[in-house]
GROMACS .gro file of C-alpha atoms in nm:
model
  432
    1UNK     CA    1   1.764  -2.993   3.587
    2UNK     CA    2   2.055  -3.157   3.763
    3UNK     CA    3   2.333  -2.862   3.866
    4UNK     CA    4   2.584  -3.084   3.838
    5UNK     CA    5   2.855  -3.165   3.503
    6UNK     CA    6   3.067  -2.976   3.323
    7UNK     CA    7   2.919  -2.934   2.963
    8UNK     CA    8   2.600  -2.774   2.894
    9UNK     CA    9   2.406  -2.584   2.588
   10UNK     CA   10   2.267  -2.217   2.678
   11UNK     CA   11   2.011  -2.130   2.453
   12UNK     CA   12   1.927  -1.782   2.364
   13UNK     CA   13   2.040  -1.537   2.592
   14UNK     CA   14   2.180  -1.221   2.525
   15UNK     CA   15   2.569  -1.240   2.500
   16UNK     CA   16   2.762  -0.941   2.632
   17UNK     CA   17   3.125  -1.023   2.606
   18UNK     CA   18   3.329  -0.739   2.630
   19UNK     CA   19   3.646  -0.945   2.555
   20UNK     CA   20   3.578  -0.994   2.216
   21UNK     CA   21   3.312  -0.659   2.159
   22UNK     CA   22   3.028  -0.907   2.130
   23UNK     CA   23   2.654  -0.790   2.202
   24UNK     CA   24   2.425  -1.045   2.027
   25UNK     CA   25   2.163  -1.302   2.125
   26UNK     CA   26   2.316  -1.638   2.047
   27UNK     CA   27   2.404  -2.042   2.175
   28UNK     CA   28   2.688  -2.099   2.358
   29UNK     CA   29   2.804  -2.476   2.400
   30UNK     CA   30   3.052  -2.544   2.747
   31UNK     CA   31   3.207  -2.891   2.714
   32UNK     CA   32   3.455  -3.058   2.970
   33UNK     CA   33   3.441  -2.657   3.120
   34UNK     CA   34   3.571  -2.445   2.829
   35UNK     CA   35   3.350  -2.269   2.562
   36UNK     CA   36   3.368  -2.464   2.242
   37UNK     CA   37   3.201  -2.388   1.907
   38UNK     CA   38   3.011  -2.702   1.764
   39UNK     CA   39   2.661  -2.768   1.864
   40UNK     CA   40   2.567  -3.091   2.057
   41UNK     CA   41   2.243  -3.192   2.082
   42UNK     CA   42   2.315  -3.464   2.326
   43UNK     CA   43   2.406  -3.200   2.609
   44UNK     CA   44   2.178  -3.083   2.866
   45UNK     CA   45   2.011  -2.718   2.798
   46UNK     CA   46   1.930  -2.421   2.967
   47UNK     CA   47   1.678  -2.191   2.786
   48UNK     CA   48   1.823  -1.820   2.874
   49UNK     CA   49   1.579  -1.658   2.693
   50UNK     CA   50   1.581  -1.273   2.842
   51UNK     CA   51   1.849  -1.320   3.028
   52UNK     CA   52   2.215  -1.149   2.932
   53UNK     CA   53   2.574  -1.367   2.943
   54UNK     CA   54   2.856  -1.200   3.031
   55UNK     CA   55   3.158  -1.394   3.105
   56UNK     CA   56   3.431  -1.347   3.404
   57UNK     CA   57   3.269  -1.105   3.588
   58UNK     CA   58   3.532  -0.976   3.849
   59UNK     CA   59   3.570  -0.790   4.150
   60UNK     CA   60   3.924  -0.712   4.190
   61UNK     CA   61   3.900  -0.555   4.515
   62UNK     CA   62   3.728  -0.780   4.823
   63UNK     CA   63   3.850  -0.822   5.184
   64UNK     CA   64   3.744  -1.189   5.294
   65UNK     CA   65   3.941  -1.095   5.623
   66UNK     CA   66   4.083  -1.485   5.624
   67UNK     CA   67   4.346  -1.563   5.772
   68UNK     CA   68   4.278  -1.437   6.132
   69UNK     CA   69   3.978  -1.248   6.122
   70UNK     CA   70   3.718  -1.494   6.037
   71UNK     CA   71   3.446  -1.363   6.272
   72UNK     CA   72   3.371  -1.091   6.003
   73UNK     CA   73   3.452  -1.330   5.656
   74UNK     CA   74   3.624  -1.622   5.559
   75UNK     CA   75   3.758  -1.745   5.243
   76UNK     CA   76   3.442  -1.979   5.219
   77UNK     CA   77   3.168  -1.738   5.319
   78UNK     CA   78   3.310  -1.477   5.095
   79UNK     CA   79   3.335  -1.701   4.815
   80UNK     CA   80   2.966  -1.755   4.849
   81UNK     CA   81   2.904  -1.400   4.860
   82UNK     CA   82   3.109  -1.383   4.543
   83UNK     CA   83   2.926  -1.666   4.368
   84UNK     CA   84   2.607  -1.522   4.493
   85UNK     CA   85   2.671  -1.169   4.357
   86UNK     CA   86   2.748  -1.374   4.009
   87UNK     CA   87   3.120  -1.303   4.026
   88UNK     CA   88   3.374  -1.575   3.905
   89UNK     CA   89   3.684  -1.393   3.987
   90UNK     CA   90   3.765  -1.197   4.288
   91UNK     CA   91   4.085  -1.022   4.420
   92UNK     CA   92   4.125  -1.087   4.796
   93UNK     CA   93   4.282  -0.757   4.977
   94UNK     CA   94   4.602  -0.838   5.194
   95UNK     CA   95   4.499  -0.656   5.534
   96UNK     CA   96   4.429  -1.026   5.726
   97UNK     CA   97   4.650  -1.121   6.025
   98UNK     CA   98   4.867  -1.239   5.922
   99UNK     CA   99   4.941  -1.009   5.680
  100UNK     CA  100   4.929  -1.187   5.332
  101UNK     CA  101   5.321  -1.085   5.251
  102UNK     CA  102   5.485  -1.427   5.184
  103UNK     CA  103   5.418  -1.658   4.943
  104UNK     CA  104   5.267  -1.914   5.138
  105UNK     CA  105   4.984  -1.710   5.215
  106UNK     CA  106   4.932  -1.626   4.850
  107UNK     CA  107   4.927  -2.004   4.772
  108UNK     CA  108   4.717  -2.111   5.108
  109UNK     CA  109   4.434  -1.888   4.925
  110UNK     CA  110   4.439  -2.013   4.626
  111UNK     CA  111   4.458  -2.345   4.694
  112UNK     CA  112   4.172  -2.292   4.938
  113UNK     CA  113   3.988  -2.135   4.697
  114UNK     CA  114   4.045  -2.469   4.417
  115UNK     CA  115   3.915  -2.719   4.740
  116UNK     CA  116   3.631  -2.473   4.759
  117UNK     CA  117   3.576  -2.441   4.393
  118UNK     CA  118   3.309  -2.141   4.400
  119UNK     CA  119   3.489  -1.852   4.276
  120UNK     CA  120   3.854  -1.830   4.147
  121UNK     CA  121   4.043  -1.603   4.403
  122UNK     CA  122   4.350  -1.397   4.252
  123UNK     CA  123   4.534  -1.258   4.554
  124UNK     CA  124   4.686  -0.943   4.574
  125UNK     CA  125   5.055  -0.965   4.790
  126UNK     CA  126   5.059  -0.643   5.048
  127UNK     CA  127   5.391  -0.364   4.942
  128UNK     CA  128   5.572  -0.376   5.256
  129UNK     CA  129   5.624  -0.600   5.561
  130UNK     CA  130   5.320  -0.624   5.787
  131UNK     CA  131   5.141  -0.355   5.651
  132UNK     CA  132   5.373  -0.126   5.820
  133UNK     CA  133   5.490   0.086   5.546
  134UNK     CA  134   5.836   0.059   5.662
  135UNK     CA  135   6.004  -0.233   5.407
  136UNK     CA  136   5.896  -0.368   5.097
  137UNK     CA  137   5.711  -0.686   5.116
  138UNK     CA  138   5.851  -1.055   4.941
  139UNK     CA  139   5.707  -0.871   4.621
  140UNK     CA  140   5.896  -1.092   4.334
  141UNK     CA  141   5.845  -1.442   4.567
  142UNK     CA  142   5.471  -1.304   4.571
  143UNK     CA  143   5.452  -1.269   4.221
  144UNK     CA  144   5.624  -1.620   4.130
  145UNK     CA  145   5.308  -1.752   4.396
  146UNK     CA  146   4.996  -1.631   4.224
  147UNK     CA  147   4.965  -1.242   4.335
  148UNK     CA  148   4.837  -1.041   4.071
  149UNK     CA  149   4.900  -0.708   4.266
  150UNK     CA  150   5.016  -0.538   4.549
  151UNK     CA  151   4.821  -0.326   4.807
  152UNK     CA  152   4.848  -0.168   5.170
  153UNK     CA  153   4.538  -0.142   5.118
  154UNK     CA  154   4.332  -0.032   5.501
  155UNK     CA  155   4.663   0.191   5.481
  156UNK     CA  156   4.803   0.389   5.255
  157UNK     CA  157   5.185   0.364   5.138
  158UNK     CA  158   5.298   0.694   5.299
  159UNK     CA  159   5.660   0.684   5.243
  160UNK     CA  160   5.754   0.823   4.950
  161UNK     CA  161   6.117   0.633   4.924
  162UNK     CA  162   5.871   0.318   4.935
  163UNK     CA  163   5.641   0.410   4.712
  164UNK     CA  164   5.895   0.532   4.486
  165UNK     CA  165   6.092   0.142   4.517
  166UNK     CA  166   5.744  -0.022   4.508
  167UNK     CA  167   5.633   0.143   4.187
  168UNK     CA  168   6.006   0.048   4.025
  169UNK     CA  169   5.946  -0.301   4.112
  170UNK     CA  170   5.625  -0.307   3.942
  171UNK     CA  171   5.752  -0.208   3.604
  172UNK     CA  172   6.017  -0.499   3.636
  173UNK     CA  173   5.716  -0.756   3.737
  174UNK     CA  174   5.439  -0.616   3.529
  175UNK     CA  175   5.228  -0.605   3.861
  176UNK     CA  176   4.989  -0.291   3.958
  177UNK     CA  177   5.064  -0.099   4.315
  178UNK     CA  178   4.687  -0.042   4.417
  179UNK     CA  179   4.694   0.259   4.596
  180UNK     CA  180   4.476   0.357   4.921
  181UNK     CA  181   4.520   0.728   4.841
  182UNK     CA  182   4.501   0.875   5.175
  183UNK     CA  183   4.716   1.149   5.410
  184UNK     CA  184   4.727   1.013   5.725
  185UNK     CA  185   4.737   1.387   5.877
  186UNK     CA  186   4.485   1.490   5.696
  187UNK     CA  187   4.230   1.150   5.762
  188UNK     CA  188   4.335   1.140   6.141
  189UNK     CA  189   4.012   1.181   6.365
  190UNK     CA  190   3.718   1.178   6.079
  191UNK     CA  191   3.441   0.942   6.055
  192UNK     CA  192   3.300   1.125   5.739
  193UNK     CA  193   3.322   1.377   5.480
  194UNK     CA  194   3.443   1.701   5.583
  195UNK     CA  195   3.144   1.950   5.494
  196UNK     CA  196   2.818   2.107   5.594
  197UNK     CA  197   2.686   1.754   5.688
  198UNK     CA  198   2.978   1.682   5.937
  199UNK     CA  199   2.917   1.992   6.096
  200UNK     CA  200   2.529   1.942   6.140
  201UNK     CA  201   2.604   1.616   6.283
  202UNK     CA  202   2.930   1.731   6.538
  203UNK     CA  203   3.141   1.426   6.322
  204UNK     CA  204   3.479   1.411   6.285
  205UNK     CA  205   3.564   1.519   5.890
  206UNK     CA  206   3.762   1.390   5.588
  207UNK     CA  207   3.841   1.638   5.338
  208UNK     CA  208   3.816   1.548   5.017
  209UNK     CA  209   4.202   1.648   4.999
  210UNK     CA  210   4.290   1.395   5.177
  211UNK     CA  211   4.253   1.142   4.863
  212UNK     CA  212   4.323   1.365   4.643
  213UNK     CA  213   4.708   1.493   4.760
  214UNK     CA  214   4.794   1.138   4.762
  215UNK     CA  215   4.723   1.068   4.438
  216UNK     CA  216   4.883   1.382   4.308
  217UNK     CA  217   5.148   1.252   4.506
  218UNK     CA  218   5.189   0.869   4.328
  219UNK     CA  219   5.151   0.988   4.000
  220UNK     CA  220   5.441   1.208   4.018
  221UNK     CA  221   5.658   0.915   4.180
  222UNK     CA  222   5.507   0.702   3.867
  223UNK     CA  223   5.661   0.992   3.570
  224UNK     CA  224   5.969   0.941   3.809
  225UNK     CA  225   5.986   0.544   3.772
  226UNK     CA  226   5.747   0.472   3.473
  227UNK     CA  227   5.562   0.186   3.716
  228UNK     CA  228   5.257   0.075   3.742
  229UNK     CA  229   5.013   0.249   3.949
  230UNK     CA  230   4.568   0.135   4.019
  231UNK     CA  231   4.395   0.417   4.260
  232UNK     CA  232   4.139   0.231   4.416
  233UNK     CA  233   3.828   0.364   4.532
  234UNK     CA  234   3.824   0.721   4.390
  235UNK     CA  235   3.636   0.969   4.531
  236UNK     CA  236   3.761   1.281   4.540
  237UNK     CA  237   3.744   1.579   4.248
  238UNK     CA  238   4.103   1.640   4.292
  239UNK     CA  239   4.148   1.245   4.225
  240UNK     CA  240   3.987   1.228   3.920
  241UNK     CA  241   4.196   1.552   3.801
  242UNK     CA  242   4.545   1.392   3.865
  243UNK     CA  243   4.427   1.057   3.684
  244UNK     CA  244   4.328   1.270   3.388
  245UNK     CA  245   4.645   1.436   3.413
  246UNK     CA  246   4.853   1.085   3.446
  247UNK     CA  247   4.621   0.970   3.121
  248UNK     CA  248   4.670   1.262   2.940
  249UNK     CA  249   5.084   1.196   3.002
  250UNK     CA  250   5.018   0.849   2.886
  251UNK     CA  251   5.141   0.718   3.257
  252UNK     CA  252   5.026   0.355   3.319
  253UNK     CA  253   4.761   0.442   3.562
  254UNK     CA  254   4.396   0.335   3.598
  255UNK     CA  255   4.156   0.372   3.884
  256UNK     CA  256   3.822   0.225   4.029
  257UNK     CA  257   3.506   0.322   4.165
  258UNK     CA  258   3.321   0.153   4.380
  259UNK     CA  259   2.916   0.082   4.373
  260UNK     CA  260   2.822   0.293   4.722
  261UNK     CA  261   2.995   0.634   4.592
  262UNK     CA  262   2.832   0.616   4.270
  263UNK     CA  263   2.475   0.545   4.430
  264UNK     CA  264   2.502   0.733   4.743
  265UNK     CA  265   2.621   1.070   4.903
  266UNK     CA  266   2.710   1.150   5.234
  267UNK     CA  267   2.328   1.234   5.310
  268UNK     CA  268   2.312   0.889   5.410
  269UNK     CA  269   2.484   0.925   5.680
  270UNK     CA  270   2.211   1.182   5.835
  271UNK     CA  271   1.905   0.947   5.662
  272UNK     CA  272   2.066   0.662   5.876
  273UNK     CA  273   2.058   0.890   6.188
  274UNK     CA  274   2.432   0.780   6.275
  275UNK     CA  275   2.424   0.413   6.173
  276UNK     CA  276   2.776   0.294   6.104
  277UNK     CA  277   2.646   0.146   5.817
  278UNK     CA  278   2.709   0.443   5.612
  279UNK     CA  279   3.078   0.468   5.740
  280UNK     CA  280   3.328   0.360   5.477
  281UNK     CA  281   3.683   0.516   5.390
  282UNK     CA  282   3.701   0.694   5.212
  283UNK     CA  283   3.359   0.829   5.310
  284UNK     CA  284   3.045   0.895   5.068
  285UNK     CA  285   3.104   1.200   4.935
  286UNK     CA  286   2.866   1.553   4.866
  287UNK     CA  287   2.582   1.450   4.600
  288UNK     CA  288   2.793   1.703   4.341
  289UNK     CA  289   3.134   1.496   4.422
  290UNK     CA  290   2.893   1.168   4.351
  291UNK     CA  291   2.777   1.282   4.038
  292UNK     CA  292   3.121   1.406   3.906
  293UNK     CA  293   3.253   1.068   3.991
  294UNK     CA  294   2.977   0.901   3.797
  295UNK     CA  295   3.060   1.129   3.482
  296UNK     CA  296   3.419   1.009   3.542
  297UNK     CA  297   3.303   0.647   3.483
  298UNK     CA  298   3.056   0.715   3.196
  299UNK     CA  299   3.342   0.917   2.996
  300UNK     CA  300   3.629   0.632   3.088
  301UNK     CA  301   3.862   0.775   3.301
  302UNK     CA  302   3.717   0.527   3.548
  303UNK     CA  303   3.875   0.229   3.437
  304UNK     CA  304   3.701  -0.034   3.684
  305UNK     CA  305   3.394  -0.084   3.854
  306UNK     CA  306   3.559  -0.285   4.205
  307UNK     CA  307   3.277  -0.300   4.553
  308UNK     CA  308   3.586  -0.279   4.816
  309UNK     CA  309   3.356  -0.581   4.995
  310UNK     CA  310   3.450  -0.527   5.350
  311UNK     CA  311   3.252  -0.708   5.609
  312UNK     CA  312   3.227  -0.675   6.012
  313UNK     CA  313   3.062  -0.836   6.275
  314UNK     CA  314   2.743  -0.674   6.354
  315UNK     CA  315   2.859  -0.557   6.739
  316UNK     CA  316   3.116  -0.329   6.563
  317UNK     CA  317   2.891  -0.154   6.356
  318UNK     CA  318   2.678  -0.101   6.620
  319UNK     CA  319   2.945   0.120   6.798
  320UNK     CA  320   2.904   0.516   6.817
  321UNK     CA  321   2.997   0.632   6.463
  322UNK     CA  322   3.329   0.765   6.554
  323UNK     CA  323   3.442   0.420   6.699
  324UNK     CA  324   3.294   0.190   6.449
  325UNK     CA  325   3.518   0.013   6.165
  326UNK     CA  326   3.491   0.167   5.786
  327UNK     CA  327   3.343  -0.061   5.542
  328UNK     CA  328   3.028  -0.156   5.373
  329UNK     CA  329   2.978  -0.495   5.275
  330UNK     CA  330   2.885  -0.488   4.911
  331UNK     CA  331   2.934  -0.795   4.656
  332UNK     CA  332   2.580  -0.888   4.670
  333UNK     CA  333   2.429  -0.577   4.610
  334UNK     CA  334   2.709  -0.488   4.359
  335UNK     CA  335   2.533  -0.559   4.006
  336UNK     CA  336   2.233  -0.374   4.105
  337UNK     CA  337   2.416  -0.103   4.228
  338UNK     CA  338   2.580  -0.040   3.863
  339UNK     CA  339   2.338  -0.183   3.674
  340UNK     CA  340   2.113   0.069   3.819
  341UNK     CA  341   2.291   0.361   3.846
  342UNK     CA  342   2.414   0.365   3.446
  343UNK     CA  343   2.165   0.141   3.278
  344UNK     CA  344   1.893   0.287   3.477
  345UNK     CA  345   1.954   0.640   3.350
  346UNK     CA  346   2.104   0.516   3.002
  347UNK     CA  347   2.452   0.644   3.111
  348UNK     CA  348   2.624   0.313   2.951
  349UNK     CA  349   2.563   0.037   2.710
  350UNK     CA  350   2.573  -0.267   2.877
  351UNK     CA  351   2.864  -0.367   2.683
  352UNK     CA  352   3.036  -0.068   2.817
  353UNK     CA  353   2.908  -0.109   3.157
  354UNK     CA  354   3.030  -0.486   3.208
  355UNK     CA  355   3.348  -0.404   3.014
  356UNK     CA  356   3.429  -0.268   3.370
  357UNK     CA  357   3.358  -0.557   3.552
  358UNK     CA  358   3.524  -0.805   3.281
  359UNK     CA  359   3.792  -0.660   3.026
  360UNK     CA  360   3.920  -0.412   3.252
  361UNK     CA  361   4.017  -0.567   3.558
  362UNK     CA  362   4.211  -0.817   3.328
  363UNK     CA  363   4.366  -0.544   3.125
  364UNK     CA  364   4.482  -0.356   3.485
  365UNK     CA  365   4.610  -0.695   3.647
  366UNK     CA  366   4.798  -0.803   3.333
  367UNK     CA  367   4.599  -1.116   3.317
  368UNK     CA  368   4.481  -1.296   2.992
  369UNK     CA  369   4.151  -1.441   2.880
  370UNK     CA  370   3.964  -1.460   2.598
  371UNK     CA  371   3.587  -1.431   2.647
  372UNK     CA  372   3.364  -1.678   2.492
  373UNK     CA  373   3.578  -1.851   2.243
  374UNK     CA  374   3.684  -2.190   2.210
  375UNK     CA  375   3.927  -2.354   2.531
  376UNK     CA  376   3.850  -1.977   2.725
  377UNK     CA  377   3.712  -2.165   3.055
  378UNK     CA  378   3.369  -2.149   3.056
  379UNK     CA  379   3.313  -1.832   3.325
  380UNK     CA  380   3.037  -1.712   3.303
  381UNK     CA  381   2.714  -1.523   3.477
  382UNK     CA  382   2.310  -1.512   3.354
  383UNK     CA  383   2.185  -1.181   3.470
  384UNK     CA  384   1.817  -1.136   3.470
  385UNK     CA  385   1.818  -0.685   3.339
  386UNK     CA  386   1.449  -0.656   3.435
  387UNK     CA  387   1.455  -0.811   3.818
  388UNK     CA  388   1.337  -0.560   4.037
  389UNK     CA  389   1.432  -0.658   4.397
  390UNK     CA  390   1.450  -0.515   4.772
  391UNK     CA  391   1.776  -0.541   4.936
  392UNK     CA  392   1.747  -0.773   5.269
  393UNK     CA  393   2.098  -0.787   5.451
  394UNK     CA  394   1.921  -1.107   5.629
  395UNK     CA  395   1.954  -1.349   5.307
  396UNK     CA  396   2.349  -1.229   5.244
  397UNK     CA  397   2.587  -1.526   5.213
  398UNK     CA  398   2.849  -1.309   5.379
  399UNK     CA  399   2.864  -1.280   5.737
  400UNK     CA  400   2.868  -0.921   5.685
  401UNK     CA  401   2.562  -0.754   5.678
  402UNK     CA  402   2.654  -0.401   5.718
  403UNK     CA  403   2.501  -0.194   5.442
  404UNK     CA  404   2.360   0.115   5.401
  405UNK     CA  405   2.154  -0.027   5.063
  406UNK     CA  406   1.952  -0.195   5.299
  407UNK     CA  407   1.567  -0.162   5.171
  408UNK     CA  408   1.685  -0.012   4.853
  409UNK     CA  409   1.534  -0.088   4.542
  410UNK     CA  410   1.752  -0.225   4.259
  411UNK     CA  411   1.702  -0.310   3.910
  412UNK     CA  412   1.888  -0.647   3.739
  413UNK     CA  413   2.058  -0.937   3.958
  414UNK     CA  414   2.249  -1.242   3.900
  415UNK     CA  415   2.019  -1.558   3.845
  416UNK     CA  416   2.331  -1.802   3.785
  417UNK     CA  417   2.730  -1.798   3.787
  418UNK     CA  418   2.934  -2.064   3.617
  419UNK     CA  419   3.330  -2.136   3.679
  420UNK     CA  420   3.488  -2.354   3.469
  421UNK     CA  421   3.186  -2.567   3.333
  422UNK     CA  422   3.016  -2.619   3.688
  423UNK     CA  423   2.728  -2.395   3.833
  424UNK     CA  424   2.817  -2.243   4.134
  425UNK     CA  425   2.478  -2.052   4.174
  426UNK     CA  426   2.095  -2.084   4.025
  427UNK     CA  427   1.854  -1.857   4.125
  428UNK     CA  428   2.024  -1.707   4.409
  429UNK     CA  429   2.087  -2.042   4.586
  430UNK     CA  430   2.495  -2.104   4.607
  431UNK     CA  431   2.553  -2.442   4.489
  432UNK     CA  432   2.820  -2.633   4.718
   0.00000   0.00000   0.00000
């Protein structure tokens, strides 16, 4: 069957639509790139029996490295990785060269994504100029250009006065500040979680408190400003307590967890024998903290799951552990990882799990989408929930093959991705 065209009939899929709270076997019709209600026997048919159809899978935390660091990843390779992973929307972090801190760079990323036609890119603008933490960037102008939030990710906004001002603007702009929570002084010199394994391996440790101290500070600043805070890649117990406190107070505070923190513990550093594929910031935590994070996702304390896709060149990751860059390439393993952790253990229903990849990112980012409703853009993913597969980084579309999941067996995989009525991936082959 041809992969072209924008009108289709998807038959027999289990539709899991968190936007509308639907979990049922249905036929779905797409005409001219949008969902429609009527049945049209003339449309090409896709037999989706045994597959799940999930609308608007969204990863609100990726690093595509473009402009300036294209040897690690660019918008084209990152978009291919997103389509291969089943995603229809990704939010690109601004720590590029130059930093995305002006409206023209926001516009350029959006225009480039439209040209590529593989995934919708929603840029995140920098909080401060050059991500230097000294002066607020052009937040209003970037919001007007299409930035859906603001972050200095890769660096914390460490200056409390700057963070107070940013949170104050966030309420006015109705855009979240997405904080990379880290106390720079406690973090300095560390390569992995500070604990028994770091001591055994002789590697510099990063205490969990380096993260949680900053989360607590920011929660206090939200109380002061009534701003909008989203805590990126939470990993520490103290951070969870701060988020729980904020939610109990009715503050506009949300949080995300990354799949690698849910699937792996810091024991992976020992198992990989100092390979920097396990080096990530925040670091992999001990098993007890890993389990606490899983329970926080299950209970709803953690609102969103996001990959923190951070590709690097192989030569960089081959450096000694203490010198190699932080980051894991995660787009193409995301679905299988979270489905294995939460569905494989029976911790969440499919509807609750996929809410954290669809409706909740939209809610956090103040973006509207009606799910599988007449007139809504036909963005969806077909997923084989029973697919058992082994992670092979050599098969990644991403330029970054840096993953500690190499060789892992996962259950659940995207088999087709559609954006605006056009297939961008089918049977693990990216189209275009």
